[in-house]
Amino acid sequence: MGGAARPCRAAALRDGRGGGLGRRPAAGPCPSGGHAPRRARRGRPGPGPRARGVHADTGRRCITMSGSPQRYVEGDHLRITEADGTPHLWVVRKRVVRGWRLEPVGGGDTRTVTDRDITRMRQQIEHYPQGRAGLTADQEELLNRTFESNKAESCIEAMRRAEYLWHAYRLHKEGIPLNAAFERAASEIFAEKGPTWQKEDDEAAAVRETARAERRRVPPELLKSPNKPRKPLAAPKPSTIESWYHPWMAVSRDIRILVPLIEKRGNRTSRFKDERAFIPERMKIYIETMFLNDRRASLNEVHKLLNKELKSKGLKVSYKCFQAYLLKNYSEHEEVKRRFNWRKAHLETGVFKRKRPPAKPLEEIEVDHSLLDIIVVNEKSGRPLGRPWITLALDRCTRMVLGVHVSFEPPSFASLQRCLAHAFWPKDLTGLGLSNPWPAEGIPRLVFCDNGKEFHSRSLKLAELSMGFTVVNLPPRQPWLKGKVERIFGRIGIQVFDLMEGKTFSNPAKRGEYKSVASAKLTLPEVKEKLLKYFVDDYHVTFHDGLKGTPLEEWQRHAEVDRVEGVRSYEDIRRLMGATFLKPITNVGIKIFGLVYYHDDLKELRRRRGGTTKRFQVRADPFDLGEVEVLDEETGRWIVVPCDRPELAAGVSLHQARTNDKRARRLAEGGPVTDLHRAEGQRLEAEEAAVALDDTEAKTTAARAARYGLDNGCFFTPLVGQPTPANDPAPVPVGGEAEGHEGGNDRAGNPEPAGGGADPDVQAAMLAMMAQWTRRSA
């Protein structure tokens, strides 16, 4: 075989030039310029796709990579970076057909990579040819992790070693023999860098000593003087530099090979040959059975119990050793999970990806309930009523408040229905004394909420299907998933009620001795007025850092470009957002909480095949049971069915109907419940609620009476085109037969089929509203 003369391999090794090179680029001369490729063998023209040569510095053969099969040697190391960015170190074991068999460092399943894979992954492969004596397991471990993952002290030492080696390497490139280069590097680099390194070590030692004193609470008089001179640094011997040089060259001058394995020094095996050998096992048992459980005993007490057991054998474990065993063998996540719960560990040690906000308004909204941090009083008597509930819908894109409902109705479909209806329909702010508009309205695409019963109700599911939105129930006990609406609840407590009398603060610890109930002065209408003023004239027009503008500006900017889908009419909201029931048609009509609903059209539904046993879909306004609607599945129309006793149902909410029904059953004492019982039960409940609300001497709250006796169905603001009041007061019978009562409101008696036409005022309002909606759509 012809070719240029090569230096003697043995001579190169004797001179200490036996290093290797790492990853090779495409075919061509060695990147260091130390050698030229050999001529092709067996008549191949040119250097060919794979060329061999001799490196002038190390005397090692250098293989350049190309598109042809790479010729590795058994014992070579390959560092392969996988698609997910994870590096793995492999050892070449043998050549197979058109590929190589690799074994992971440290043991494990082998892997076969084809020549085509090697060519395709050449950007992800680093090749470390086997050195004179190969790589030790510790050196392989160093190459399998990043340089920055080592301790800071080890990284500093590695960089200092690299200073010596690079100086020796440059001297050798100038023609100086390696032995002389090592001697000059030791003296010259230490003379230049030594004083600076000594100063750095002294400062680091002083910091460590101070931290040790704080950790162990060492008295100042026992603290070592930070200015006390430390052991002076000394220049490394040339032989030491040589011991660093060869592995460094073998891995292409990779600084990771220079990291000192301080944690590997000394005897790392257990030296206990007597009864002390079981101490680690006993420490594990005590930690897992007494410390890592929900009793959450202190580590100090567990340590005392362990030493009490070991004392009988003449043994003892220091607290520092016991604590070190815990920190070494149990992660912080595992400790918190076993002492508390998975959720707490997940929150304290987890990493969470931020969610990108939606690009359009009404793409995603958040809905939630919260108690207001304020005690309200009755308008007439001043009786403290308690903390009202607020249900709020917030747009994620613009941070605009879409809808609000404030009342003493606890979280239920009734309060949710009022909030969503307020969000879907335009608000009428005429005469409310506000300086800014509230243009937020429309049907959202996704409604994010928690797992309350009202968010899983049949009524809400049917409203989804009817109006075209989707409810997304978030996992329980994870309020940060709807953090925007949670954050605004916190802002309300601070920015609206912080200076008000009767505030309850965010928790009892902050409230202290403050008498919230005795200090309360605001009424429910006043609270609503302050909230309305805050939303429209403060929150909506305040600069938001995340939006780089105000919520109102963002909504108006998007409204000019993105089409907002509205609702056709107010009646659609009232009907489609009604509470839904499945009820059979009995021989007297439909019964809901003892109230009977009758219409002649029910006869036709009941006469059909299976009509006597079938349960029909019924829906009603949760704050007015004066009439209900029954679905005729064959024709697809809703039949309006009034209550046959309007004085018992007009303006009555679902909560009032349940309460009245329970009272009537108690009055019947197990017998049949008649209309007289129901009228009497309704009268008694109304009187008791009125007495509780008017009690001026009471020192406690009356939230239960407020839920029954107040107008909890009133919308937060009037709605455009709203034909009737949101909730009329329920009439109270004065005695006699229920059917003889002439009271009630007009809306309850209106739907009777035998009656006249529609109310002209209502019809005119509906026509005006439809004309306005038509102009807005155009």
mmCIF file with all atom_site columns, C-alpha atoms in Angstrom, residues 383-560:
data_model
loop_
_atom_site.group_PDB
_atom_site.id
_atom_site.type_symbol
_atom_site.label_atom_id
_atom_site.label_alt_id
_atom_site.label_comp_id
_atom_site.label_asym_id
_atom_site.label_entity_id
_atom_site.label_seq_id
_atom_site.pdbx_PDB_ins_code
_atom_site.Cartn_x
_atom_site.Cartn_y
_atom_site.Cartn_z
_atom_site.occupancy
_atom_site.B_iso_or_equiv
_atom_site.pdbx_formal_charge
_atom_site.auth_seq_id
_atom_site.auth_comp_id
_atom_site.auth_asym_id
_atom_site.auth_atom_id
_atom_site.pdbx_PDB_model_num
ATOM 1   C CA . ARG A 1 383 ? -81.131 43.554 60.484 1.00 0.00 ? 383 ARG A CA 1
ATOM 2   C CA . PRO A 1 384 ? -77.770 41.973 59.483 1.00 0.00 ? 384 PRO A CA 1
ATOM 3   C CA . LEU A 1 385 ? -78.511 39.423 56.784 1.00 0.00 ? 385 LEU A CA 1
ATOM 4   C CA . GLY A 1 386 ? -75.097 37.896 56.093 1.00 0.00 ? 386 GLY A CA 1
ATOM 5   C CA . ARG A 1 387 ? -72.730 37.672 53.153 1.00 0.00 ? 387 ARG A CA 1
ATOM 6   C CA . PRO A 1 388 ? -74.364 37.581 49.707 1.00 0.00 ? 388 PRO A CA 1
ATOM 7   C CA . TRP A 1 389 ? -73.168 35.335 46.895 1.00 0.00 ? 389 TRP A CA 1
ATOM 8   C CA . ILE A 1 390 ? -71.756 36.626 43.626 1.00 0.00 ? 390 ILE A CA 1
ATOM 9   C CA . THR A 1 391 ? -71.725 34.609 40.399 1.00 0.00 ? 391 THR A CA 1
ATOM 10  C CA . LEU A 1 392 ? -69.462 36.115 37.746 1.00 0.00 ? 392 LEU A CA 1
ATOM 11  C CA . ALA A 1 393 ? -68.611 35.320 34.112 1.00 0.00 ? 393 ALA A CA 1
ATOM 12  C CA . LEU A 1 394 ? -65.296 36.659 32.744 1.00 0.00 ? 394 LEU A CA 1
ATOM 13  C CA . ASP A 1 395 ? -63.959 36.648 29.185 1.00 0.00 ? 395 ASP A CA 1
ATOM 14  C CA . ARG A 1 396 ? -60.432 35.213 29.022 1.00 0.00 ? 396 ARG A CA 1
ATOM 15  C CA . CYS A 1 397 ? -59.381 37.103 25.910 1.00 0.00 ? 397 CYS A CA 1
ATOM 16  C CA . THR A 1 398 ? -60.303 40.661 26.900 1.00 0.00 ? 398 THR A CA 1
ATOM 17  C CA . ARG A 1 399 ? -60.750 40.220 30.695 1.00 0.00 ? 399 ARG A CA 1
ATOM 18  C CA . MET A 1 400 ? -64.164 41.879 30.366 1.00 0.00 ? 400 MET A CA 1
ATOM 19  C CA . VAL A 1 401 ? -66.815 40.995 32.925 1.00 0.00 ? 401 VAL A CA 1
ATOM 20  C CA . LEU A 1 402 ? -69.627 39.485 30.848 1.00 0.00 ? 402 LEU A CA 1
ATOM 21  C CA . GLY A 1 403 ? -72.309 38.853 33.429 1.00 0.00 ? 403 GLY A CA 1
ATOM 22  C CA . VAL A 1 404 ? -72.913 39.121 37.176 1.00 0.00 ? 404 VAL A CA 1
ATOM 23  C CA . HIS A 1 405 ? -75.551 37.955 39.621 1.00 0.00 ? 405 HIS A CA 1
ATOM 24  C CA . VAL A 1 406 ? -75.572 39.021 43.286 1.00 0.00 ? 406 VAL A CA 1
ATOM 25  C CA . SER A 1 407 ? -78.123 37.582 45.709 1.00 0.00 ? 407 SER A CA 1
ATOM 26  C CA . PHE A 1 408 ? -78.574 35.318 48.703 1.00 0.00 ? 408 PHE A CA 1
ATOM 27  C CA . GLU A 1 409 ? -79.220 32.364 46.399 1.00 0.00 ? 409 GLU A CA 1
ATOM 28  C CA . PRO A 1 410 ? -76.369 29.877 47.067 1.00 0.00 ? 410 PRO A CA 1
ATOM 29  C CA . PRO A 1 411 ? -74.525 28.322 44.116 1.00 0.00 ? 411 PRO A CA 1
ATOM 30  C CA . SER A 1 412 ? -77.244 26.620 42.095 1.00 0.00 ? 412 SER A CA 1
ATOM 31  C CA . PHE A 1 413 ? -78.599 26.529 38.587 1.00 0.00 ? 413 PHE A CA 1
ATOM 32  C CA . ALA A 1 414 ? -80.917 29.412 39.505 1.00 0.00 ? 414 ALA A CA 1
ATOM 33  C CA . SER A 1 415 ? -78.060 31.832 40.233 1.00 0.00 ? 415 SER A CA 1
ATOM 34  C CA . LEU A 1 416 ? -76.016 30.434 37.327 1.00 0.00 ? 416 LEU A CA 1
ATOM 35  C CA . GLN A 1 417 ? -78.965 30.961 34.961 1.00 0.00 ? 417 GLN A CA 1
ATOM 36  C CA . ARG A 1 418 ? -79.312 34.603 35.953 1.00 0.00 ? 418 ARG A CA 1
ATOM 37  C CA . CYS A 1 419 ? -75.567 35.207 35.517 1.00 0.00 ? 419 CYS A CA 1
ATOM 38  C CA . LEU A 1 420 ? -75.405 33.583 32.064 1.00 0.00 ? 420 LEU A CA 1
ATOM 39  C CA . ALA A 1 421 ? -78.559 35.358 30.908 1.00 0.00 ? 421 ALA A CA 1
ATOM 40  C CA . HIS A 1 422 ? -77.017 38.643 32.024 1.00 0.00 ? 422 HIS A CA 1
ATOM 41  C CA . ALA A 1 423 ? -73.853 37.743 30.082 1.00 0.00 ? 423 ALA A CA 1
ATOM 42  C CA . PHE A 1 424 ? -75.619 36.687 26.869 1.00 0.00 ? 424 PHE A CA 1
ATOM 43  C CA . TRP A 1 425 ? -77.914 39.721 26.474 1.00 0.00 ? 425 TRP A CA 1
ATOM 44  C CA . PRO A 1 426 ? -77.121 43.471 26.106 1.00 0.00 ? 426 PRO A CA 1
ATOM 45  C CA . LYS A 1 427 ? -77.293 45.515 29.298 1.00 0.00 ? 427 LYS A CA 1
ATOM 46  C CA . ASP A 1 428 ? -79.479 48.592 29.679 1.00 0.00 ? 428 ASP A CA 1
ATOM 47  C CA . LEU A 1 429 ? -77.490 51.136 31.724 1.00 0.00 ? 429 LEU A CA 1
ATOM 48  C CA . THR A 1 430 ? -79.904 54.025 31.154 1.00 0.00 ? 430 THR A CA 1
ATOM 49  C CA . GLY A 1 431 ? -80.282 56.247 34.210 1.00 0.00 ? 431 GLY A CA 1
ATOM 50  C CA . LEU A 1 432 ? -77.698 54.404 36.319 1.00 0.00 ? 432 LEU A CA 1
ATOM 51  C CA . GLY A 1 433 ? -75.218 57.300 36.409 1.00 0.00 ? 433 GLY A CA 1
ATOM 52  C CA . LEU A 1 434 ? -72.314 55.460 34.777 1.00 0.00 ? 434 LEU A CA 1
ATOM 53  C CA . SER A 1 435 ? -69.604 57.119 32.694 1.00 0.00 ? 435 SER A CA 1
ATOM 54  C CA . ASN A 1 436 ? -68.715 54.185 30.427 1.00 0.00 ? 436 ASN A CA 1
ATOM 55  C CA . PRO A 1 437 ? -70.638 51.601 28.395 1.00 0.00 ? 437 PRO A CA 1
ATOM 56  C CA . TRP A 1 438 ? -70.799 47.881 29.098 1.00 0.00 ? 438 TRP A CA 1
ATOM 57  C CA . PRO A 1 439 ? -70.830 46.382 25.583 1.00 0.00 ? 439 PRO A CA 1
ATOM 58  C CA . ALA A 1 440 ? -69.928 42.807 26.572 1.00 0.00 ? 440 ALA A CA 1
ATOM 59  C CA . GLU A 1 441 ? -72.577 40.349 25.366 1.00 0.00 ? 441 GLU A CA 1
ATOM 60  C CA . GLY A 1 442 ? -72.968 37.215 23.269 1.00 0.00 ? 442 GLY A CA 1
ATOM 61  C CA . ILE A 1 443 ? -72.830 33.428 23.389 1.00 0.00 ? 443 ILE A CA 1
ATOM 62  C CA . PRO A 1 444 ? -69.409 31.963 24.268 1.00 0.00 ? 444 PRO A CA 1
ATOM 63  C CA . ARG A 1 445 ? -67.866 28.877 22.718 1.00 0.00 ? 445 ARG A CA 1
ATOM 64  C CA . LEU A 1 446 ? -66.393 27.319 25.886 1.00 0.00 ? 446 LEU A CA 1
ATOM 65  C CA . VAL A 1 447 ? -67.501 27.908 29.484 1.00 0.00 ? 447 VAL A CA 1
ATOM 66  C CA . PHE A 1 448 ? -64.870 26.859 32.041 1.00 0.00 ? 448 PHE A CA 1
ATOM 67  C CA . CYS A 1 449 ? -66.220 26.113 35.497 1.00 0.00 ? 449 CYS A CA 1
ATOM 68  C CA . ASP A 1 450 ? -65.645 23.847 38.477 1.00 0.00 ? 450 ASP A CA 1
ATOM 69  C CA . ASN A 1 451 ? -67.434 20.635 39.434 1.00 0.00 ? 451 ASN A CA 1
ATOM 70  C CA . GLY A 1 452 ? -70.403 22.042 41.335 1.00 0.00 ? 452 GLY A CA 1
ATOM 71  C CA . LYS A 1 453 ? -73.732 20.244 41.002 1.00 0.00 ? 453 LYS A CA 1
ATOM 72  C CA . GLU A 1 454 ? -75.208 23.144 39.055 1.00 0.00 ? 454 GLU A CA 1
ATOM 73  C CA . PHE A 1 455 ? -72.532 22.711 36.361 1.00 0.00 ? 455 PHE A CA 1
ATOM 74  C CA . HIS A 1 456 ? -73.521 19.069 35.862 1.00 0.00 ? 456 HIS A CA 1
ATOM 75  C CA . SER A 1 457 ? -77.291 19.614 35.847 1.00 0.00 ? 457 SER A CA 1
ATOM 76  C CA . ARG A 1 458 ? -79.620 18.493 33.089 1.00 0.00 ? 458 ARG A CA 1
ATOM 77  C CA . SER A 1 459 ? -80.848 22.064 32.815 1.00 0.00 ? 459 SER A CA 1
ATOM 78  C CA . LEU A 1 460 ? -77.404 23.390 31.922 1.00 0.00 ? 460 LEU A CA 1
ATOM 79  C CA . LYS A 1 461 ? -76.782 20.517 29.514 1.00 0.00 ? 461 LYS A CA 1
ATOM 80  C CA . LEU A 1 462 ? -79.955 21.305 27.589 1.00 0.00 ? 462 LEU A CA 1
ATOM 81  C CA . ALA A 1 463 ? -79.064 25.001 27.606 1.00 0.00 ? 463 ALA A CA 1
ATOM 82  C CA . GLU A 1 464 ? -75.709 24.044 26.038 1.00 0.00 ? 464 GLU A CA 1
ATOM 83  C CA . LEU A 1 465 ? -77.424 22.154 23.238 1.00 0.00 ? 465 LEU A CA 1
ATOM 84  C CA . SER A 1 466 ? -80.014 24.868 22.669 1.00 0.00 ? 466 SER A CA 1
ATOM 85  C CA . MET A 1 467 ? -77.664 27.858 22.590 1.00 0.00 ? 467 MET A CA 1
ATOM 86  C CA . GLY A 1 468 ? -74.522 26.269 21.167 1.00 0.00 ? 468 GLY A CA 1
ATOM 87  C CA . PHE A 1 469 ? -71.926 26.620 23.923 1.00 0.00 ? 469 PHE A CA 1
ATOM 88  C CA . THR A 1 470 ? -69.923 23.902 25.698 1.00 0.00 ? 470 THR A CA 1
ATOM 89  C CA . VAL A 1 471 ? -69.280 23.587 29.432 1.00 0.00 ? 471 VAL A CA 1
ATOM 90  C CA . VAL A 1 472 ? -65.784 22.415 30.426 1.00 0.00 ? 472 VAL A CA 1
ATOM 91  C CA . ASN A 1 473 ? -65.676 21.053 33.983 1.00 0.00 ? 473 ASN A CA 1
ATOM 92  C CA . LEU A 1 474 ? -62.210 21.550 35.438 1.00 0.00 ? 474 LEU A CA 1
ATOM 93  C CA . PRO A 1 475 ? -60.607 19.074 37.880 1.00 0.00 ? 475 PRO A CA 1
ATOM 94  C CA . PRO A 1 476 ? -61.660 19.573 41.511 1.00 0.00 ? 476 PRO A CA 1
ATOM 95  C CA . ARG A 1 477 ? -59.552 21.565 43.968 1.00 0.00 ? 477 ARG A CA 1
ATOM 96  C CA . GLN A 1 478 ? -57.507 23.266 41.268 1.00 0.00 ? 478 GLN A CA 1
ATOM 97  C CA . PRO A 1 479 ? -58.750 26.886 41.289 1.00 0.00 ? 479 PRO A CA 1
ATOM 98  C CA . TRP A 1 480 ? -55.692 28.147 39.406 1.00 0.00 ? 480 TRP A CA 1
ATOM 99  C CA . LEU A 1 481 ? -57.146 26.617 36.232 1.00 0.00 ? 481 LEU A CA 1
ATOM 100 C CA . LYS A 1 482 ? -59.672 29.476 36.289 1.00 0.00 ? 482 LYS A CA 1
ATOM 101 C CA . GLY A 1 483 ? -57.349 31.922 37.957 1.00 0.00 ? 483 GLY A CA 1
ATOM 102 C CA . LYS A 1 484 ? -58.604 34.995 36.103 1.00 0.00 ? 484 LYS A CA 1
ATOM 103 C CA . VAL A 1 485 ? -62.040 34.923 37.709 1.00 0.00 ? 485 VAL A CA 1
ATOM 104 C CA . GLU A 1 486 ? -60.522 33.923 41.067 1.00 0.00 ? 486 GLU A CA 1
ATOM 105 C CA . ARG A 1 487 ? -58.194 36.919 40.840 1.00 0.00 ? 487 ARG A CA 1
ATOM 106 C CA . ILE A 1 488 ? -61.035 39.350 40.247 1.00 0.00 ? 488 ILE A CA 1
ATOM 107 C CA . PHE A 1 489 ? -62.819 38.022 43.344 1.00 0.00 ? 489 PHE A CA 1
ATOM 108 C CA . GLY A 1 490 ? -59.718 38.973 45.320 1.00 0.00 ? 490 GLY A CA 1
ATOM 109 C CA . ARG A 1 491 ? -59.637 42.409 43.721 1.00 0.00 ? 491 ARG A CA 1
ATOM 110 C CA . ILE A 1 492 ? -63.282 42.986 44.667 1.00 0.00 ? 492 ILE A CA 1
ATOM 111 C CA . GLY A 1 493 ? -62.525 42.303 48.326 1.00 0.00 ? 493 GLY A CA 1
ATOM 112 C CA . ILE A 1 494 ? -59.637 44.778 48.316 1.00 0.00 ? 494 ILE A CA 1
ATOM 113 C CA . GLN A 1 495 ? -60.706 47.526 45.913 1.00 0.00 ? 495 GLN A CA 1
ATOM 114 C CA . VAL A 1 496 ? -64.458 47.645 46.623 1.00 0.00 ? 496 VAL A CA 1
ATOM 115 C CA . PHE A 1 497 ? -65.038 46.648 50.244 1.00 0.00 ? 497 PHE A CA 1
ATOM 116 C CA . ASP A 1 498 ? -61.679 47.344 51.902 1.00 0.00 ? 498 ASP A CA 1
ATOM 117 C CA . LEU A 1 499 ? -62.865 50.657 53.391 1.00 0.00 ? 499 LEU A CA 1
ATOM 118 C CA . MET A 1 500 ? -66.500 49.619 53.976 1.00 0.00 ? 500 MET A CA 1
ATOM 119 C CA . GLU A 1 501 ? -68.104 48.948 57.338 1.00 0.00 ? 501 GLU A CA 1
ATOM 120 C CA . GLY A 1 502 ? -69.026 45.327 57.874 1.00 0.00 ? 502 GLY A CA 1
ATOM 121 C CA . LYS A 1 503 ? -66.240 43.765 55.816 1.00 0.00 ? 503 LYS A CA 1
ATOM 122 C CA . THR A 1 504 ? -65.289 40.241 56.859 1.00 0.00 ? 504 THR A CA 1
ATOM 123 C CA . PHE A 1 505 ? -61.682 40.233 55.583 1.00 0.00 ? 505 PHE A CA 1
ATOM 124 C CA . SER A 1 506 ? -60.359 37.232 53.683 1.00 0.00 ? 506 SER A CA 1
ATOM 125 C CA . ASN A 1 507 ? -60.047 34.961 56.755 1.00 0.00 ? 507 ASN A CA 1
ATOM 126 C CA . PRO A 1 508 ? -60.747 34.988 60.522 1.00 0.00 ? 508 PRO A CA 1
ATOM 127 C CA . ALA A 1 509 ? -57.070 35.501 61.370 1.00 0.00 ? 509 ALA A CA 1
ATOM 128 C CA . LYS A 1 510 ? -57.012 38.820 59.526 1.00 0.00 ? 510 LYS A CA 1
ATOM 129 C CA . ARG A 1 511 ? -60.394 39.835 60.931 1.00 0.00 ? 511 ARG A CA 1
ATOM 130 C CA . GLY A 1 512 ? -59.164 39.490 64.510 1.00 0.00 ? 512 GLY A CA 1
ATOM 131 C CA . GLU A 1 513 ? -61.450 41.233 67.002 1.00 0.00 ? 513 GLU A CA 1
ATOM 132 C CA . TYR A 1 514 ? -63.286 43.304 64.406 1.00 0.00 ? 514 TYR A CA 1
ATOM 133 C CA . LYS A 1 515 ? -67.084 42.971 64.775 1.00 0.00 ? 515 LYS A CA 1
ATOM 134 C CA . SER A 1 516 ? -68.233 42.579 61.187 1.00 0.00 ? 516 SER A CA 1
ATOM 135 C CA . VAL A 1 517 ? -71.900 41.878 61.989 1.00 0.00 ? 517 VAL A CA 1
ATOM 136 C CA . ALA A 1 518 ? -72.284 44.746 64.440 1.00 0.00 ? 518 ALA A CA 1
ATOM 137 C CA . SER A 1 519 ? -70.555 47.180 62.073 1.00 0.00 ? 519 SER A CA 1
ATOM 138 C CA . ALA A 1 520 ? -72.553 46.293 58.948 1.00 0.00 ? 520 ALA A CA 1
ATOM 139 C CA . LYS A 1 521 ? -74.386 49.187 57.265 1.00 0.00 ? 521 LYS A CA 1
ATOM 140 C CA . LEU A 1 522 ? -74.648 48.464 53.535 1.00 0.00 ? 522 LEU A CA 1
ATOM 141 C CA . THR A 1 523 ? -77.842 47.072 52.012 1.00 0.00 ? 523 THR A CA 1
ATOM 142 C CA . LEU A 1 524 ? -77.931 44.620 49.111 1.00 0.00 ? 524 LEU A CA 1
ATOM 143 C CA . PRO A 1 525 ? -78.922 47.305 46.528 1.00 0.00 ? 525 PRO A CA 1
ATOM 144 C CA . GLU A 1 526 ? -76.035 49.470 47.744 1.00 0.00 ? 526 GLU A CA 1
ATOM 145 C CA . VAL A 1 527 ? -73.601 46.579 47.363 1.00 0.00 ? 527 VAL A CA 1
ATOM 146 C CA . LYS A 1 528 ? -74.848 45.985 43.822 1.00 0.00 ? 528 LYS A CA 1
ATOM 147 C CA . GLU A 1 529 ? -74.483 49.676 43.033 1.00 0.00 ? 529 GLU A CA 1
ATOM 148 C CA . LYS A 1 530 ? -70.867 49.757 44.248 1.00 0.00 ? 530 LYS A CA 1
ATOM 149 C CA . LEU A 1 531 ? -70.014 46.600 42.306 1.00 0.00 ? 531 LEU A CA 1
ATOM 150 C CA . LEU A 1 532 ? -71.613 47.978 39.138 1.00 0.00 ? 532 LEU A CA 1
ATOM 151 C CA . LYS A 1 533 ? -69.690 51.235 39.486 1.00 0.00 ? 533 LYS A CA 1
ATOM 152 C CA . TYR A 1 534 ? -66.455 49.303 40.036 1.00 0.00 ? 534 TYR A CA 1
ATOM 153 C CA . PHE A 1 535 ? -66.896 47.003 37.025 1.00 0.00 ? 535 PHE A CA 1
ATOM 154 C CA . VAL A 1 536 ? -67.957 49.661 34.508 1.00 0.00 ? 536 VAL A CA 1
ATOM 155 C CA . ASP A 1 537 ? -66.056 52.789 35.588 1.00 0.00 ? 537 ASP A CA 1
ATOM 156 C CA . ASP A 1 538 ? -62.985 51.278 37.245 1.00 0.00 ? 538 ASP A CA 1
ATOM 157 C CA . TYR A 1 539 ? -62.029 47.733 36.302 1.00 0.00 ? 539 TYR A CA 1
ATOM 158 C CA . HIS A 1 540 ? -63.007 47.904 32.612 1.00 0.00 ? 540 HIS A CA 1
ATOM 159 C CA . VAL A 1 541 ? -61.067 51.144 32.045 1.00 0.00 ? 541 VAL A CA 1
ATOM 160 C CA . THR A 1 542 ? -57.942 50.350 34.110 1.00 0.00 ? 542 THR A CA 1
ATOM 161 C CA . PHE A 1 543 ? -54.716 49.470 32.281 1.00 0.00 ? 543 PHE A CA 1
ATOM 162 C CA . HIS A 1 544 ? -53.998 45.728 32.341 1.00 0.00 ? 544 HIS A CA 1
ATOM 163 C CA . ASP A 1 545 ? -50.347 44.662 32.095 1.00 0.00 ? 545 ASP A CA 1
ATOM 164 C CA . GLY A 1 546 ? -51.176 41.397 30.369 1.00 0.00 ? 546 GLY A CA 1
ATOM 165 C CA . LEU A 1 547 ? -53.360 43.082 27.752 1.00 0.00 ? 547 LEU A CA 1
ATOM 166 C CA . LYS A 1 548 ? -51.176 46.173 27.292 1.00 0.00 ? 548 LYS A CA 1
ATOM 167 C CA . GLY A 1 549 ? -54.413 48.123 27.423 1.00 0.00 ? 549 GLY A CA 1
ATOM 168 C CA . THR A 1 550 ? -57.764 48.237 29.206 1.00 0.00 ? 550 THR A CA 1
ATOM 169 C CA . PRO A 1 551 ? -60.387 45.456 28.998 1.00 0.00 ? 551 PRO A CA 1
ATOM 170 C CA . LEU A 1 552 ? -62.879 47.860 27.397 1.00 0.00 ? 552 LEU A CA 1
ATOM 171 C CA . GLU A 1 553 ? -60.386 48.890 24.692 1.00 0.00 ? 553 GLU A CA 1
ATOM 172 C CA . GLU A 1 554 ? -59.574 45.253 23.967 1.00 0.00 ? 554 GLU A CA 1
ATOM 173 C CA . TRP A 1 555 ? -63.251 44.353 23.622 1.00 0.00 ? 555 TRP A CA 1
ATOM 174 C CA . GLN A 1 556 ? -63.940 47.286 21.308 1.00 0.00 ? 556 GLN A CA 1
ATOM 175 C CA . ARG A 1 557 ? -60.846 46.524 19.216 1.00 0.00 ? 557 ARG A CA 1
ATOM 176 C CA . HIS A 1 558 ? -61.862 42.885 18.746 1.00 0.00 ? 558 HIS A CA 1
ATOM 177 C CA . ALA A 1 559 ? -65.523 43.779 18.159 1.00 0.00 ? 559 ALA A CA 1
ATOM 178 C CA . GLU A 1 560 ? -64.532 45.732 15.041 1.00 0.00 ? 560 GLU A CA 1
#
